[in-house]
């Protein structure tokens, strides 16, 4: 029986352990934190996760999907709150498709429980990785409460130890390792809307709520217990920023001016706002992801992304599935398995990283922007004419189309919409035969590519 | 008297020490290598450096320019060797402007000698930086032959310790530090053409020689002793690559096929070709460059670039000058000095990094490409009509225009040339009044921007 070590028992580490155990591996997972809940309390990890088609596909493949579904709230669209208190509802799909909100700690707990029920998986908590010898696949861990040092060795090492991966830091010193870490110029603090007395929701619960304010925004997710987790995303410096909002009075004023509709619901939660830590957001890219036939990075360790497309966990889960597919395709040939894994996965995680940083701008700016709304309207018009036409959001969220492919489709779709949006008074003419004719001409021109394979 | 520590006694560290000493600092320089020559023998540093206007301006400002000039060979253009042995001469400027070739070790020695002659500069060799406390500006060094550890502290720390900077690695762990390292997919090995018996040159000495072969290239610089340093730039993997050229027979064959004109001159040097180390090339970007009022990165430590524009040393020297200008502008206010330094410098080093990786493609591909040559021809035509029109190469090399400004000017110039090059049979029509008219119309349209301020 082959032995694999997984570093990190977060979302991706736990799921990967199940995949490997089911593929007949003996698995040892080493985790720095003392217990599952702590893993998820790190600053910079949002409390709420949204799962979508590709995430569930990876969960279903090992049989944990339905347990997870029970802890999710379906979200069918976003409700945009404008400054004057008006709300606009934007459905995510045309056919009642939903994304699924779940608390990070709930998801983590379910995956850990599921993993611990498998045979051949051993967990070691409070183990900090202090040294790595890639050549001999040997790791040194320090038990954090006793100080005891253990040396462990296995045939394969998988680093699921997140954006600040210790294994990646070691690989970074290898020859010709490309690496980048880039922080977003904004960070967030969390604000809770408690449930009402009947443990139900004070806002519509089957939607994400968003208050886009151009250079900053508030965003809210429902929790199963009737509460809502909001996060206020501000630039670090500037007129309205973490630097300028320093006191309870400052934050109170900010809400009075920009988020007055929600103020009554968060008033008590604002008391300790300024004491809360600020979550940073980072994009990490690197290559290679693997070392010979011995070690591989997986999840945030090789492709941390901004949370704005709700894809972080989904992308990490998909990594596990792709890795297993490579194992099935090249049984026992680990050099090829790992090379194929990184080669097929890298363009896709680069694409989603790009889309996440773009979506950050869309959410805080364009969601409330007339031009954005017009483009959405044109898109819906095209969709009505061509039901097989699929938007970027659809392809990313409701299909398992590779991210890079979804990006290519989108670039072609955008070129079509660019041409339609350029027509004078197009909004009024949208239902005229002329525009219909133009659309069919443009769509026919790009033919197959614009009509995404789902 | 304020005390500054400089980590690294390479080109930039030495020059900076002089700048600081002349600004009335007590300076301690710590260098890992045992003596100046070793500093420059690191793999991945090309033997030859070219100095241009901005480099000399920074050297002249402290009075070392003329000593350096004596060790330089002026290069007035490049000689392109095609595969059939034909040579084409491309002058760098329109008025006999030159760039200046110097051996890295000669330049380093001159700067070290000059620095050691200043008062208040102390050198410590074989000192490896093993720990850094940015908050207290304290550094720990280990003497490499005795193992003795010294702790040193100063008001300011300057990290001129190159692309693999220890200080930057420490800063990388600070909150919200953006960082990227990206290796070129090609590396080089060096090949020497010895001087002839009369210690003179076997190729035209006042030019760079270049053998562009699309996906790879050979490039040669004259040395003062009559020899030439060639470097063969190959992809790491592929049909013609470091992977495929493994034996003396392989390299001999490569030269027979692609560089036959030069083969007789390098025959003996090819004997040990395969034993030589491969030089990697890396682009490093990061931000911030400074820590509070305490520490600053300088030179390759914050902006290592590919060597293809001959700008590495020039950019590092310019850093020193900009830093001193900030010191003069905000006397004693180190928080502002360091902030201004990084803020004003970063867009410029980003611009030159971009241009270097672009120039790599130009050199190996376009220098021998008809379209490239036609564009150059059009550019020369515009220059004849508008003597104040200046090319990108001119602005980068023969002026001290900020790199980012040179890039902006170039983008506008390119748009003009794009329009002219699109005309059918433009090459034949180049001297007709129609084309002249079009050029003046286009140039007038972009007006001032296209005519760079020199």
Coordinates of C-alpha atoms in Angstrom, one line a residue, chain A:
Chain A
X1 CA 0.0 0.0 0.0
X2 CA 1.5 3.3 -1.0
X3 CA 1.9 6.0 1.7
X4 CA 1.1 9.7 1.1
X5 CA 1.6 12.6 3.5
X6 CA -0.8 15.5 3.2
X7 CA 0.3 18.7 4.8
X8 CA -2.8 20.7 5.9
X9 CA -6.2 19.5 7.0
X10 CA -8.2 22.4 5.6
X11 CA -10.9 22.0 3.0
X12 CA -8.7 20.7 0.2
X13 CA -6.5 18.6 2.5
X14 CA -9.5 16.8 4.0
X15 CA -11.1 16.1 0.6
X16 CA -7.8 14.9 -0.9
X17 CA -7.3 12.5 1.9
X18 CA -10.6 10.8 1.0
X19 CA -9.7 10.7 -2.6
X20 CA -6.4 9.1 -1.9
X21 CA -7.8 6.6 0.7
X22 CA -10.4 5.5 -1.8
X23 CA -7.6 5.0 -4.3
X24 CA -6.0 2.6 -1.8
X25 CA -3.4 4.9 -0.3
X26 CA -2.4 4.9 3.4
X27 CA -2.7 8.7 4.2
X28 CA -1.2 10.7 7.0
X29 CA -2.5 14.3 7.4
X30 CA -0.5 16.7 9.5
X31 CA -2.1 19.9 10.6
X32 CA -0.7 22.9 12.4
X33 CA -3.8 23.9 14.3
X34 CA -5.1 22.1 17.3
X35 CA -8.6 21.4 16.1
X36 CA -10.8 21.8 13.0
X37 CA -12.4 25.0 14.1
X38 CA -9.1 26.8 14.5
X39 CA -8.1 25.9 11.0
X40 CA -10.8 28.2 9.7
X41 CA -10.4 31.1 12.0
X42 CA -7.4 32.5 10.2
X43 CA -7.8 36.1 9.2
X44 CA -8.1 36.5 5.5
X45 CA -10.4 33.5 5.1
X46 CA -14.0 34.5 4.6
X47 CA -16.5 32.9 6.9
X48 CA -18.8 32.1 4.0
X49 CA -18.2 29.8 1.1
X50 CA -20.3 29.3 -1.9
X51 CA -20.3 26.0 -3.6
X52 CA -21.3 25.5 -7.2
X53 CA -21.5 22.7 -9.8
X54 CA -17.8 21.9 -10.0
X55 CA -17.4 21.9 -6.3
X56 CA -20.3 19.5 -5.8
X57 CA -19.1 17.3 -8.7
X58 CA -15.8 16.8 -6.8
X59 CA -17.6 16.2 -3.5
X60 CA -20.1 13.8 -5.1
X61 CA -17.4 11.7 -6.6
X62 CA -16.4 10.5 -3.2
X63 CA -19.9 10.4 -1.8
X64 CA -19.8 13.5 0.6
X65 CA -21.9 15.8 -1.6
X66 CA -25.3 15.1 0.0
X67 CA -24.0 15.6 3.5
X68 CA -22.7 19.0 2.5
X69 CA -25.9 20.0 0.7
X70 CA -27.8 19.7 3.9
X71 CA -25.8 22.5 5.4
X72 CA -26.2 24.8 2.5
X73 CA -28.6 27.7 1.7
X74 CA -29.4 28.0 -2.0
X75 CA -28.9 31.5 -3.4
X76 CA -30.7 32.2 -6.6
X77 CA -29.4 35.7 -7.3
X78 CA -28.1 38.8 -5.9
X79 CA -30.0 41.7 -4.4
X80 CA -28.3 45.0 -5.1
X81 CA -29.0 47.7 -2.5
X82 CA -28.5 51.2 -3.9
X83 CA -27.7 54.2 -1.7
X84 CA -31.3 55.5 -1.6
X85 CA -32.5 52.1 -0.3
X86 CA -33.8 50.7 -3.6
X87 CA -33.3 47.0 -4.2
X88 CA -32.7 45.3 -7.6
X89 CA -32.8 41.6 -7.9
X90 CA -30.5 39.9 -10.4
X91 CA -31.0 36.2 -10.8
X92 CA -27.8 34.1 -11.3
X93 CA -29.3 31.9 -14.0
X94 CA -32.2 31.7 -16.3
X95 CA -33.6 28.5 -14.9
X96 CA -33.6 29.0 -11.2
X97 CA -30.0 27.8 -10.9
X98 CA -28.5 28.5 -7.5
X99 CA -25.1 28.7 -5.8
X100 CA -24.9 27.3 -2.3
X101 CA -23.8 29.2 0.8
X102 CA -22.2 27.3 3.6
X103 CA -20.1 28.4 6.6
X104 CA -16.5 27.6 6.2
X105 CA -16.4 25.8 9.6
X106 CA -19.4 23.7 8.8
X107 CA -17.9 22.6 5.5
X108 CA -14.6 21.9 7.1
X109 CA -16.2 19.9 9.9
X110 CA -18.2 17.7 7.5
X111 CA -15.1 17.0 5.4
X112 CA -13.0 16.1 8.5
X113 CA -15.7 13.9 9.9
X114 CA -16.1 12.1 6.6
X115 CA -12.3 11.7 6.2
X116 CA -12.0 10.4 9.8
X117 CA -14.5 7.7 9.0
X118 CA -12.4 6.3 6.1
X119 CA -10.0 3.6 6.7
X120 CA -6.3 4.2 6.4
X121 CA -6.3 7.9 7.2
X122 CA -4.5 9.2 10.2
X123 CA -4.7 12.7 11.5
X124 CA -2.0 14.5 13.5
X125 CA -3.0 17.9 14.8
X126 CA -0.8 20.7 16.2
X127 CA 2.0 19.6 14.0
X128 CA 4.0 22.4 12.5
X129 CA 6.1 21.6 9.4
X130 CA 9.6 22.9 10.2
X131 CA 11.7 21.2 7.5
X132 CA 11.3 19.5 4.2
X133 CA 13.6 17.4 2.2
X134 CA 12.0 17.1 -1.2
X135 CA 14.6 14.7 -2.6
X136 CA 13.9 12.1 0.1
X137 CA 10.2 13.1 0.6
X138 CA 11.0 13.5 4.3
X139 CA 9.2 16.1 6.5
X140 CA 10.0 17.3 10.0
X141 CA 7.1 18.3 12.2
X142 CA 7.2 19.9 15.6
X143 CA 4.4 19.1 18.1
X144 CA 3.3 22.5 19.2
X145 CA 2.4 21.8 22.8
X146 CA 5.2 19.3 23.7
X147 CA 7.9 20.6 21.3
X148 CA 8.6 17.0 20.2
X149 CA 10.0 16.6 16.8
X150 CA 9.0 13.8 14.4
X151 CA 10.5 12.9 11.1
X152 CA 8.1 11.3 8.6
X153 CA 8.7 9.9 5.2
X154 CA 6.3 8.7 2.5
X155 CA 6.3 8.0 -1.2
X156 CA 4.3 11.1 -2.1
X157 CA 3.9 14.5 -0.4
X158 CA 0.8 16.7 -1.1
X159 CA 1.0 20.3 0.2
X160 CA -2.5 21.5 0.9
X161 CA -1.2 24.0 3.4
X162 CA -2.7 27.1 1.9
X163 CA -1.6 30.4 0.6
X164 CA 1.4 30.6 2.9
X165 CA 2.4 27.0 2.2
X166 CA 5.7 25.9 3.8
X167 CA 6.3 23.3 1.1
X168 CA 6.0 26.0 -1.6
X169 CA 8.4 28.2 0.2
X170 CA 10.9 25.3 0.0
X171 CA 10.2 24.8 -3.7
X172 CA 10.7 28.5 -4.3
X173 CA 14.4 28.0 -3.7
X174 CA 14.7 25.5 -6.4
X175 CA 16.1 26.5 -9.7
X176 CA 13.8 28.4 -12.1
X177 CA 10.7 28.5 -9.8
X178 CA 8.3 31.2 -11.0
X179 CA 6.3 32.8 -8.2
X180 CA 4.1 35.8 -7.5
X181 CA 2.1 37.0 -4.6
X182 CA -0.1 40.1 -5.0
X183 CA -2.3 41.6 -2.4
X184 CA -5.5 43.3 -3.2
X185 CA -5.5 47.0 -2.3
X186 CA -8.6 46.4 -0.3
X187 CA -9.3 44.4 2.9
X188 CA -12.4 43.5 4.8
X189 CA -13.9 43.4 8.3
X190 CA -16.9 41.3 9.2
X191 CA -20.1 42.5 10.6
X192 CA -22.9 40.2 11.8
X193 CA -26.6 40.7 11.5
X194 CA -28.1 38.5 14.2
X195 CA -31.2 36.4 13.5
X196 CA -34.5 37.6 14.8
X197 CA -36.2 36.0 17.8
X198 CA -37.7 33.2 15.7
X199 CA -34.2 32.3 14.4
X200 CA -35.2 33.4 11.0
X201 CA -33.6 35.9 8.6
X202 CA -34.0 39.7 8.7
X203 CA -33.2 40.0 5.0
X204 CA -34.2 37.8 2.1
X205 CA -32.2 34.6 2.7
X206 CA -32.0 33.0 -0.7
X207 CA -29.8 35.7 -2.2
X208 CA -26.4 37.4 -1.7
X209 CA -26.9 41.0 -0.7
X210 CA -24.6 43.6 -2.1
X211 CA -24.2 47.3 -1.5
X212 CA -21.8 48.5 -4.2
X213 CA -20.4 52.0 -3.6
X214 CA -17.9 52.3 -6.4
X215 CA -14.6 52.2 -4.5
X216 CA -15.9 50.1 -1.6
X217 CA -18.8 47.8 -0.9
X218 CA -20.7 45.8 1.7
X219 CA -21.7 42.2 0.9
X220 CA -23.8 39.8 2.9
X221 CA -24.4 36.0 3.1
X222 CA -27.1 34.2 5.0
X223 CA -26.2 31.6 7.6
X224 CA -28.3 28.5 8.6
X225 CA -28.9 29.9 12.1
X226 CA -30.8 32.9 10.8
X227 CA -27.9 35.3 11.0
X228 CA -26.2 37.1 8.1
X229 CA -22.4 37.6 7.7
X230 CA -21.7 40.9 6.2
X231 CA -18.2 42.0 5.1
X232 CA -17.2 45.6 4.5
X233 CA -14.6 45.9 1.8
X234 CA -12.6 49.1 2.0
X235 CA -9.3 50.3 0.5
X236 CA -6.4 50.3 3.0
X237 CA -5.8 54.0 2.4
X238 CA -7.7 56.9 1.0
X239 CA -10.7 59.1 1.7
X240 CA -12.9 56.2 2.8
X241 CA -10.6 53.5 3.9
X242 CA -9.5 51.3 6.8
X243 CA -7.1 54.2 7.6
X244 CA -9.8 56.8 7.8
X245 CA -12.5 54.7 9.5
X246 CA -10.9 54.4 12.9
X247 CA -13.6 54.9 15.6
X248 CA -17.0 53.7 16.3
X249 CA -18.3 57.1 15.3
X250 CA -16.6 56.8 11.9
X251 CA -18.2 53.5 11.1
X252 CA -21.5 54.6 12.4
X253 CA -21.3 57.7 10.1
X254 CA -20.3 55.6 7.1
X255 CA -23.3 53.4 7.6
X256 CA -25.6 56.4 8.0
X257 CA -24.4 57.8 4.7
X258 CA -23.9 54.8 2.5
X259 CA -25.8 51.9 4.0
X260 CA -28.6 53.5 5.9
X261 CA -31.2 50.8 4.9
X262 CA -29.2 48.2 6.9
X263 CA -28.1 50.4 9.8
X264 CA -30.9 49.4 12.2
X265 CA -30.0 45.7 11.8
X266 CA -26.2 46.1 12.4
X267 CA -26.2 48.8 15.0
X268 CA -25.1 46.6 17.9
X269 CA -22.6 44.7 15.8
X270 CA -20.8 48.0 14.9
X271 CA -19.7 48.4 18.5
X272 CA -16.6 46.3 18.2
X273 CA -16.1 46.8 14.4
X274 CA -12.8 48.7 14.8
X275 CA -11.3 46.0 17.0
X276 CA -11.8 43.2 14.5
X277 CA -8.9 42.1 12.4
X278 CA -8.8 43.1 8.7
X279 CA -8.8 40.2 6.2
X280 CA -6.2 40.6 3.5
X281 CA -6.8 39.1 0.1
X282 CA -4.0 37.6 -2.0
X283 CA -3.5 36.1 -5.4
X284 CA -0.7 33.5 -5.6
X285 CA 0.6 32.1 -8.8
X286 CA 3.6 29.7 -9.2
X287 CA 5.1 27.1 -11.5
X288 CA 6.0 24.3 -11.3
X289 CA 3.5 22.9 -8.9
X290 CA 5.3 19.6 -8.5
X291 CA 8.7 18.2 -7.7
X292 CA 9.8 15.2 -9.8
X293 CA 7.5 12.2 -9.0
X294 CA 7.6 13.1 -5.3
X295 CA 5.6 16.1 -4.3
X296 CA 2.7 18.3 -5.5
X297 CA 1.1 21.6 -4.4
X298 CA -2.7 21.6 -4.4
X299 CA -5.4 24.2 -3.7
X300 CA -4.5 27.7 -2.3
X301 CA -0.9 26.5 -1.9
X302 CA -0.4 26.9 -5.7
X303 CA -3.3 29.2 -6.7
X304 CA -4.8 31.4 -4.0
X305 CA -7.4 33.7 -5.5
X306 CA -9.6 36.6 -4.4
X307 CA -12.9 35.4 -3.0
X308 CA -15.1 37.5 -5.3
X309 CA -16.1 34.8 -7.7
X310 CA -16.9 32.4 -4.9
X311 CA -14.5 29.9 -6.6
X312 CA -11.7 29.3 -4.1
X313 CA -13.0 26.0 -2.5
X314 CA -14.5 24.9 -5.8
X315 CA -11.2 25.3 -7.6
X316 CA -9.4 23.4 -4.8
X317 CA -11.9 20.5 -4.9
X318 CA -11.6 20.4 -8.7
X319 CA -7.8 20.0 -8.3
X320 CA -8.4 16.8 -6.3
X321 CA -10.6 15.4 -9.1
X322 CA -8.1 16.3 -11.8
X323 CA -5.2 14.7 -9.9
X324 CA -7.2 11.5 -9.4
X325 CA -8.1 11.5 -13.2
X326 CA -4.3 11.7 -13.9
X327 CA -3.7 8.9 -11.5
X328 CA -6.3 6.8 -13.3
X329 CA -4.9 7.7 -16.7
X330 CA -1.2 6.9 -15.9
X331 CA -1.4 4.2 -13.2
X332 CA 1.8 4.2 -11.1
X333 CA 3.7 6.5 -13.4
X334 CA 4.0 9.4 -10.9
X335 CA 6.4 11.5 -13.0
X336 CA 3.7 11.7 -15.7
X337 CA 0.8 11.9 -13.3
X338 CA 2.2 15.0 -11.6
X339 CA 3.3 16.6 -14.8
X340 CA -0.1 16.2 -16.4
X341 CA -1.8 17.4 -13.3
X342 CA 0.1 20.7 -13.2
X343 CA 0.1 21.2 -17.0
X344 CA -3.6 20.7 -17.4
X345 CA -4.5 22.7 -14.3
X346 CA -2.3 25.7 -14.4
X347 CA -4.0 27.6 -17.4
X348 CA -7.3 27.1 -15.7
X349 CA -6.3 28.4 -12.3
X350 CA -4.6 31.4 -14.1
X351 CA -7.9 32.1 -15.8
X352 CA -9.9 32.0 -12.6
X353 CA -7.4 34.2 -10.9
X354 CA -7.8 36.7 -13.6
X355 CA -11.6 36.5 -13.5
X356 CA -11.7 36.9 -9.7
X357 CA -9.8 40.1 -9.8
X358 CA -12.0 41.4 -12.6
X359 CA -15.2 40.3 -10.7
X360 CA -14.0 42.3 -7.7
X361 CA -14.3 45.5 -9.8
X362 CA -17.6 44.3 -11.3
X363 CA -19.1 43.7 -7.9
X364 CA -18.2 47.0 -6.3
X365 CA -18.7 49.1 -9.4
X366 CA -20.5 47.7 -12.2
X367 CA -23.3 45.8 -10.5
X368 CA -25.0 49.2 -10.0
X369 CA -23.7 50.7 -13.2
X370 CA -26.1 51.5 -16.1
X371 CA -23.7 50.3 -18.8
X372 CA -23.2 47.0 -17.0
X373 CA -26.9 46.5 -16.7
X374 CA -27.4 47.3 -20.4
X375 CA -24.8 44.7 -21.3
X376 CA -26.7 42.2 -19.1
X377 CA -29.9 43.1 -20.8
X378 CA -28.4 42.5 -24.2
X379 CA -27.0 39.2 -23.0
X380 CA -30.4 38.1 -21.8
X381 CA -31.8 39.0 -25.2
X382 CA -29.2 36.9 -27.0
X383 CA -29.9 34.1 -24.6
X384 CA -33.6 34.3 -25.4
X385 CA -32.8 33.9 -29.1
X386 CA -30.1 31.3 -28.5
X387 CA -31.0 29.2 -25.5
X388 CA -27.6 27.4 -25.9
X389 CA -25.8 30.7 -25.5
X390 CA -24.2 30.7 -22.0
X391 CA -22.8 33.6 -20.1
X392 CA -19.4 33.6 -18.3
X393 CA -21.1 33.4 -14.9
X394 CA -23.1 30.5 -16.1
X395 CA -20.1 28.6 -17.4
X396 CA -18.0 29.2 -14.3
X397 CA -20.8 28.5 -11.8
X398 CA -23.2 26.1 -13.3
X399 CA -21.0 23.9 -15.5
X400 CA -17.6 22.2 -15.1
X401 CA -16.2 23.8 -18.2
X402 CA -12.5 24.3 -17.7
X403 CA -11.9 27.9 -16.5
X404 CA -9.6 28.8 -19.4
X405 CA -12.2 27.6 -21.9
X406 CA -14.9 29.7 -20.1
X407 CA -12.6 32.7 -20.4
X408 CA -12.1 32.1 -24.1
X409 CA -15.8 31.8 -24.7
X410 CA -16.3 35.0 -22.8
X411 CA -13.8 37.0 -24.8
X412 CA -15.7 36.1 -28.0
X413 CA -19.1 36.8 -26.4
X414 CA -17.8 40.2 -25.2
X415 CA -16.8 41.2 -28.8
X416 CA -20.4 40.5 -29.9
X417 CA -21.9 42.6 -27.1
X418 CA -19.4 45.4 -27.7
X419 CA -20.8 45.8 -31.2
X420 CA -24.4 45.8 -30.1
X421 CA -23.9 48.2 -27.2
X422 CA -22.2 50.7 -29.5
X423 CA -25.5 51.2 -31.4
X424 CA -27.2 54.5 -30.6
X425 CA -30.2 54.1 -28.3
X426 CA -29.9 50.4 -28.4
X427 CA -31.8 50.0 -25.2
X428 CA -35.0 51.3 -26.7
X429 CA -34.4 49.3 -29.9
X430 CA -33.6 46.1 -28.3
X431 CA -36.8 44.3 -29.3
X432 CA -36.8 45.6 -32.9
X433 CA -36.3 43.2 -35.8
X434 CA -33.1 45.1 -36.8
X435 CA -31.3 44.4 -33.6
X436 CA -32.6 40.8 -33.8
X437 CA -31.1 40.5 -37.2
X438 CA -27.8 42.0 -36.2
X439 CA -27.6 39.6 -33.2
X440 CA -28.1 36.6 -35.3
X441 CA -25.6 37.8 -37.8
X442 CA -22.9 38.4 -35.1
X443 CA -23.6 35.2 -33.3
X444 CA -23.5 33.2 -36.5
X445 CA -20.2 34.8 -37.3
X446 CA -18.5 33.5 -34.2
X447 CA -20.5 30.3 -34.6
X448 CA -19.7 27.4 -32.3
X449 CA -17.2 29.2 -30.0
X450 CA -19.8 31.6 -28.6
X451 CA -22.2 28.8 -27.9
X452 CA -20.3 27.2 -25.1
X453 CA -20.1 23.4 -24.8
X454 CA -21.6 22.7 -21.5

